[in-house]
Amino acid sequence: MTRNRSRVTRATVVSLALVGALGLSACQDTEVTAPSPAAPTASSTSEAPTPSSSSTTTSESPTTSDSSTSSATSSATSASAPEAGSTKLTAPDSTLKFGQPGTIDEGSDNSPEIMTITPKKLEVAPAAAYTEANLNKANGTLYYLTFDVTNVQGGSNSASVNGLFFHPKISAANKGAKRLYGDTEACKSGDNPELGKTATQCYLYQIPGSAVSDVEYDGFDDQHITWTK
């Protein structure tokens, strides 16, 4: 069953507290001290779909020694350059370009929840969006973060990217940045993809201070990826 995000006219605000320069957490309408990424809270784990204990691997039976060598070479090449749908996690502290996929795991060692996320664009919302979402422009610039997410491994439930881990890259100059839950006409969170499927989604963020242009994923177990334009 596909788990849909609630679509509301008025965006629900979740405040983000800066920890150091980058660590983010949230509490409804309240700025709080973030938990350590190494110790997931109940709210973060409640978003995780039930994983599957099985995985599918495709292989070809070689007929000759030459084909076996070719197969091994092909496997080594794909492992060094994982694409969307790969179960190999992106190396910590990787820097990618918009349009390049990064593979993350929001589950646990025994219950993986592997997804590939590919940022497509980060753009400033038009002036009309503040009225549409009942937002005060004085509280910060509204950004649309559009991305693709592929549900690689994690059972038949739908995959949901944690918007408190995946967000525009901010600094101390952006104190008070917020993740907004809801949709505008031009930015819809959409349906979460089921196993093996890809969906295009859009998250809303209101960020005061200096302009932002990069995106990052800063999750558990040193899973930190930066995307630049």
PDB file of C-alpha atoms in Angstrom, residues 42-149:
ATOM      1  CA  ALA A  42      11.075   7.208  17.636  1.00  0.00           C
ATOM      2  CA  SER A  43       9.797   9.936  15.306  1.00  0.00           C
ATOM      3  CA  SER A  44      12.491   9.269  12.717  1.00  0.00           C
ATOM      4  CA  THR A  45      12.183   5.501  12.840  1.00  0.00           C
ATOM      5  CA  SER A  46       8.392   5.639  12.623  1.00  0.00           C
ATOM      6  CA  GLU A  47       8.725   6.829   9.032  1.00  0.00           C
ATOM      7  CA  ALA A  48      10.668   3.760   7.997  1.00  0.00           C
ATOM      8  CA  PRO A  49       8.729   1.125   6.032  1.00  0.00           C
ATOM      9  CA  THR A  50       8.829  -2.502   7.071  1.00  0.00           C
ATOM     10  CA  PRO A  51      11.808  -4.121   5.327  1.00  0.00           C
ATOM     11  CA  SER A  52      11.897  -7.350   3.388  1.00  0.00           C
ATOM     12  CA  SER A  53      14.346 -10.091   4.224  1.00  0.00           C
ATOM     13  CA  SER A  54      14.767 -11.011   0.587  1.00  0.00           C
ATOM     14  CA  SER A  55      16.631  -9.334  -2.234  1.00  0.00           C
ATOM     15  CA  THR A  56      16.917 -10.114  -5.907  1.00  0.00           C
ATOM     16  CA  THR A  57      20.236 -10.658  -7.628  1.00  0.00           C
ATOM     17  CA  THR A  58      20.577 -11.275 -11.345  1.00  0.00           C
ATOM     18  CA  SER A  59      23.551 -13.212 -12.671  1.00  0.00           C
ATOM     19  CA  GLU A  60      24.458 -14.999 -15.874  1.00  0.00           C
ATOM     20  CA  SER A  61      25.999 -18.450 -15.999  1.00  0.00           C
ATOM     21  CA  PRO A  62      29.245 -18.268 -18.008  1.00  0.00           C
ATOM     22  CA  THR A  63      29.784 -20.861 -20.714  1.00  0.00           C
ATOM     23  CA  THR A  64      33.489 -20.306 -21.097  1.00  0.00           C
ATOM     24  CA  SER A  65      36.457 -19.033 -19.135  1.00  0.00           C
ATOM     25  CA  ASP A  66      36.488 -15.867 -21.276  1.00  0.00           C
ATOM     26  CA  SER A  67      32.867 -15.039 -20.434  1.00  0.00           C
ATOM     27  CA  SER A  68      33.600 -15.537 -16.730  1.00  0.00           C
ATOM     28  CA  THR A  69      36.437 -13.020 -16.932  1.00  0.00           C
ATOM     29  CA  SER A  70      34.191 -10.586 -18.796  1.00  0.00           C
ATOM     30  CA  SER A  71      31.456 -10.969 -16.189  1.00  0.00           C
ATOM     31  CA  ALA A  72      33.886 -10.283 -13.344  1.00  0.00           C
ATOM     32  CA  THR A  73      35.193  -7.184 -15.113  1.00  0.00           C
ATOM     33  CA  SER A  74      31.652  -5.896 -15.658  1.00  0.00           C
ATOM     34  CA  SER A  75      30.780  -6.418 -11.990  1.00  0.00           C
ATOM     35  CA  ALA A  76      33.858  -4.512 -10.856  1.00  0.00           C
ATOM     36  CA  THR A  77      32.975  -1.604 -13.133  1.00  0.00           C
ATOM     37  CA  SER A  78      29.394  -1.306 -11.876  1.00  0.00           C
ATOM     38  CA  ALA A  79      30.534  -1.526  -8.260  1.00  0.00           C
ATOM     39  CA  SER A  80      32.894   1.409  -8.720  1.00  0.00           C
ATOM     40  CA  ALA A  81      30.183   3.560 -10.307  1.00  0.00           C
ATOM     41  CA  PRO A  82      26.813   2.698  -8.712  1.00  0.00           C
ATOM     42  CA  GLU A  83      23.717   4.041 -10.426  1.00  0.00           C
ATOM     43  CA  ALA A  84      20.156   4.628  -9.248  1.00  0.00           C
ATOM     44  CA  GLY A  85      18.857   1.311  -7.936  1.00  0.00           C
ATOM     45  CA  SER A  86      22.208   0.086  -6.632  1.00  0.00           C
ATOM     46  CA  THR A  87      22.361  -1.279  -3.072  1.00  0.00           C
ATOM     47  CA  LYS A  88      25.929  -0.002  -2.651  1.00  0.00           C
ATOM     48  CA  LEU A  89      25.791   3.051  -0.405  1.00  0.00           C
ATOM     49  CA  THR A  90      27.437   6.261  -1.555  1.00  0.00           C
ATOM     50  CA  ALA A  91      30.751   6.845   0.230  1.00  0.00           C
ATOM     51  CA  PRO A  92      30.554   9.214   3.232  1.00  0.00           C
ATOM     52  CA  ASP A  93      31.386  12.868   2.524  1.00  0.00           C
ATOM     53  CA  SER A  94      30.913  12.427  -1.224  1.00  0.00           C
ATOM     54  CA  THR A  95      30.300  15.539  -3.329  1.00  0.00           C
ATOM     55  CA  LEU A  96      28.079  14.999  -6.356  1.00  0.00           C
ATOM     56  CA  LYS A  97      26.442  17.174  -8.977  1.00  0.00           C
ATOM     57  CA  PHE A  98      22.704  17.770  -9.312  1.00  0.00           C
ATOM     58  CA  GLY A  99      21.337  14.922 -11.390  1.00  0.00           C
ATOM     59  CA  GLN A 100      23.751  12.347  -9.931  1.00  0.00           C
ATOM     60  CA  PRO A 101      22.172   9.707  -7.670  1.00  0.00           C
ATOM     61  CA  GLY A 102      23.248   9.101  -4.099  1.00  0.00           C
ATOM     62  CA  THR A 103      22.321   5.866  -2.325  1.00  0.00           C
ATOM     63  CA  ILE A 104      21.452   5.999   1.370  1.00  0.00           C
ATOM     64  CA  ASP A 105      20.097   3.661   4.056  1.00  0.00           C
ATOM     65  CA  GLU A 106      17.596   4.997   6.589  1.00  0.00           C
ATOM     66  CA  GLY A 107      17.052   1.594   8.184  1.00  0.00           C
ATOM     67  CA  SER A 108      19.273  -0.514  10.447  1.00  0.00           C
ATOM     68  CA  ASP A 109      21.814  -3.321  10.012  1.00  0.00           C
ATOM     69  CA  ASN A 110      19.077  -5.943  10.342  1.00  0.00           C
ATOM     70  CA  SER A 111      16.383  -3.952   8.581  1.00  0.00           C
ATOM     71  CA  PRO A 112      17.840  -1.950   5.679  1.00  0.00           C
ATOM     72  CA  GLU A 113      15.804   0.766   4.026  1.00  0.00           C
ATOM     73  CA  ILE A 114      17.890   1.615   0.983  1.00  0.00           C
ATOM     74  CA  MET A 115      16.888   4.446  -1.317  1.00  0.00           C
ATOM     75  CA  THR A 116      18.532   6.349  -4.140  1.00  0.00           C
ATOM     76  CA  ILE A 117      17.908  10.085  -4.164  1.00  0.00           C
ATOM     77  CA  THR A 118      18.710  12.338  -7.121  1.00  0.00           C
ATOM     78  CA  PRO A 119      18.298  16.098  -6.640  1.00  0.00           C
ATOM     79  CA  LYS A 120      17.018  17.707  -9.835  1.00  0.00           C
ATOM     80  CA  LYS A 121      16.703  21.357  -8.874  1.00  0.00           C
ATOM     81  CA  LEU A 122      16.617  23.778  -5.946  1.00  0.00           C
ATOM     82  CA  GLU A 123      14.749  26.951  -6.793  1.00  0.00           C
ATOM     83  CA  VAL A 124      13.293  30.010  -5.119  1.00  0.00           C
ATOM     84  CA  ALA A 125       9.497  29.932  -5.017  1.00  0.00           C
ATOM     85  CA  PRO A 126       7.526  32.713  -6.726  1.00  0.00           C
ATOM     86  CA  ALA A 127       6.021  35.514  -4.658  1.00  0.00           C
ATOM     87  CA  ALA A 128       2.526  34.053  -5.033  1.00  0.00           C
ATOM     88  CA  ALA A 129       3.564  30.906  -3.159  1.00  0.00           C
ATOM     89  CA  TYR A 130       3.800  32.763   0.168  1.00  0.00           C
ATOM     90  CA  THR A 131       0.132  33.695  -0.043  1.00  0.00           C
ATOM     91  CA  GLU A 132      -0.815  30.233  -1.272  1.00  0.00           C
ATOM     92  CA  ALA A 133       0.902  28.570   1.714  1.00  0.00           C
ATOM     93  CA  ASN A 134      -0.003  31.311   4.226  1.00  0.00           C
ATOM     94  CA  LEU A 135       3.637  32.109   4.918  1.00  0.00           C
ATOM     95  CA  ASN A 136       5.253  35.337   6.043  1.00  0.00           C
ATOM     96  CA  LYS A 137       8.005  36.230   3.577  1.00  0.00           C
ATOM     97  CA  ALA A 138       9.813  38.101   6.363  1.00  0.00           C
ATOM     98  CA  ASN A 139      10.552  34.716   7.984  1.00  0.00           C
ATOM     99  CA  GLY A 140      12.760  33.626   5.111  1.00  0.00           C
ATOM    100  CA  THR A 141      12.966  32.681   1.453  1.00  0.00           C
ATOM    101  CA  LEU A 142      10.786  29.793   0.305  1.00  0.00           C
ATOM    102  CA  TYR A 143      12.642  27.107  -1.645  1.00  0.00           C
ATOM    103  CA  TYR A 144      11.406  24.177  -3.729  1.00  0.00           C
ATOM    104  CA  LEU A 145      13.654  21.087  -3.652  1.00  0.00           C
ATOM    105  CA  THR A 146      12.701  18.716  -6.472  1.00  0.00           C
ATOM    106  CA  PHE A 147      14.222  15.223  -6.551  1.00  0.00           C
ATOM    107  CA  ASP A 148      13.759  11.642  -7.693  1.00  0.00           C
ATOM    108  CA  VAL A 149      13.651   8.825  -5.145  1.00  0.00           C
TER     109      VAL A 149
END
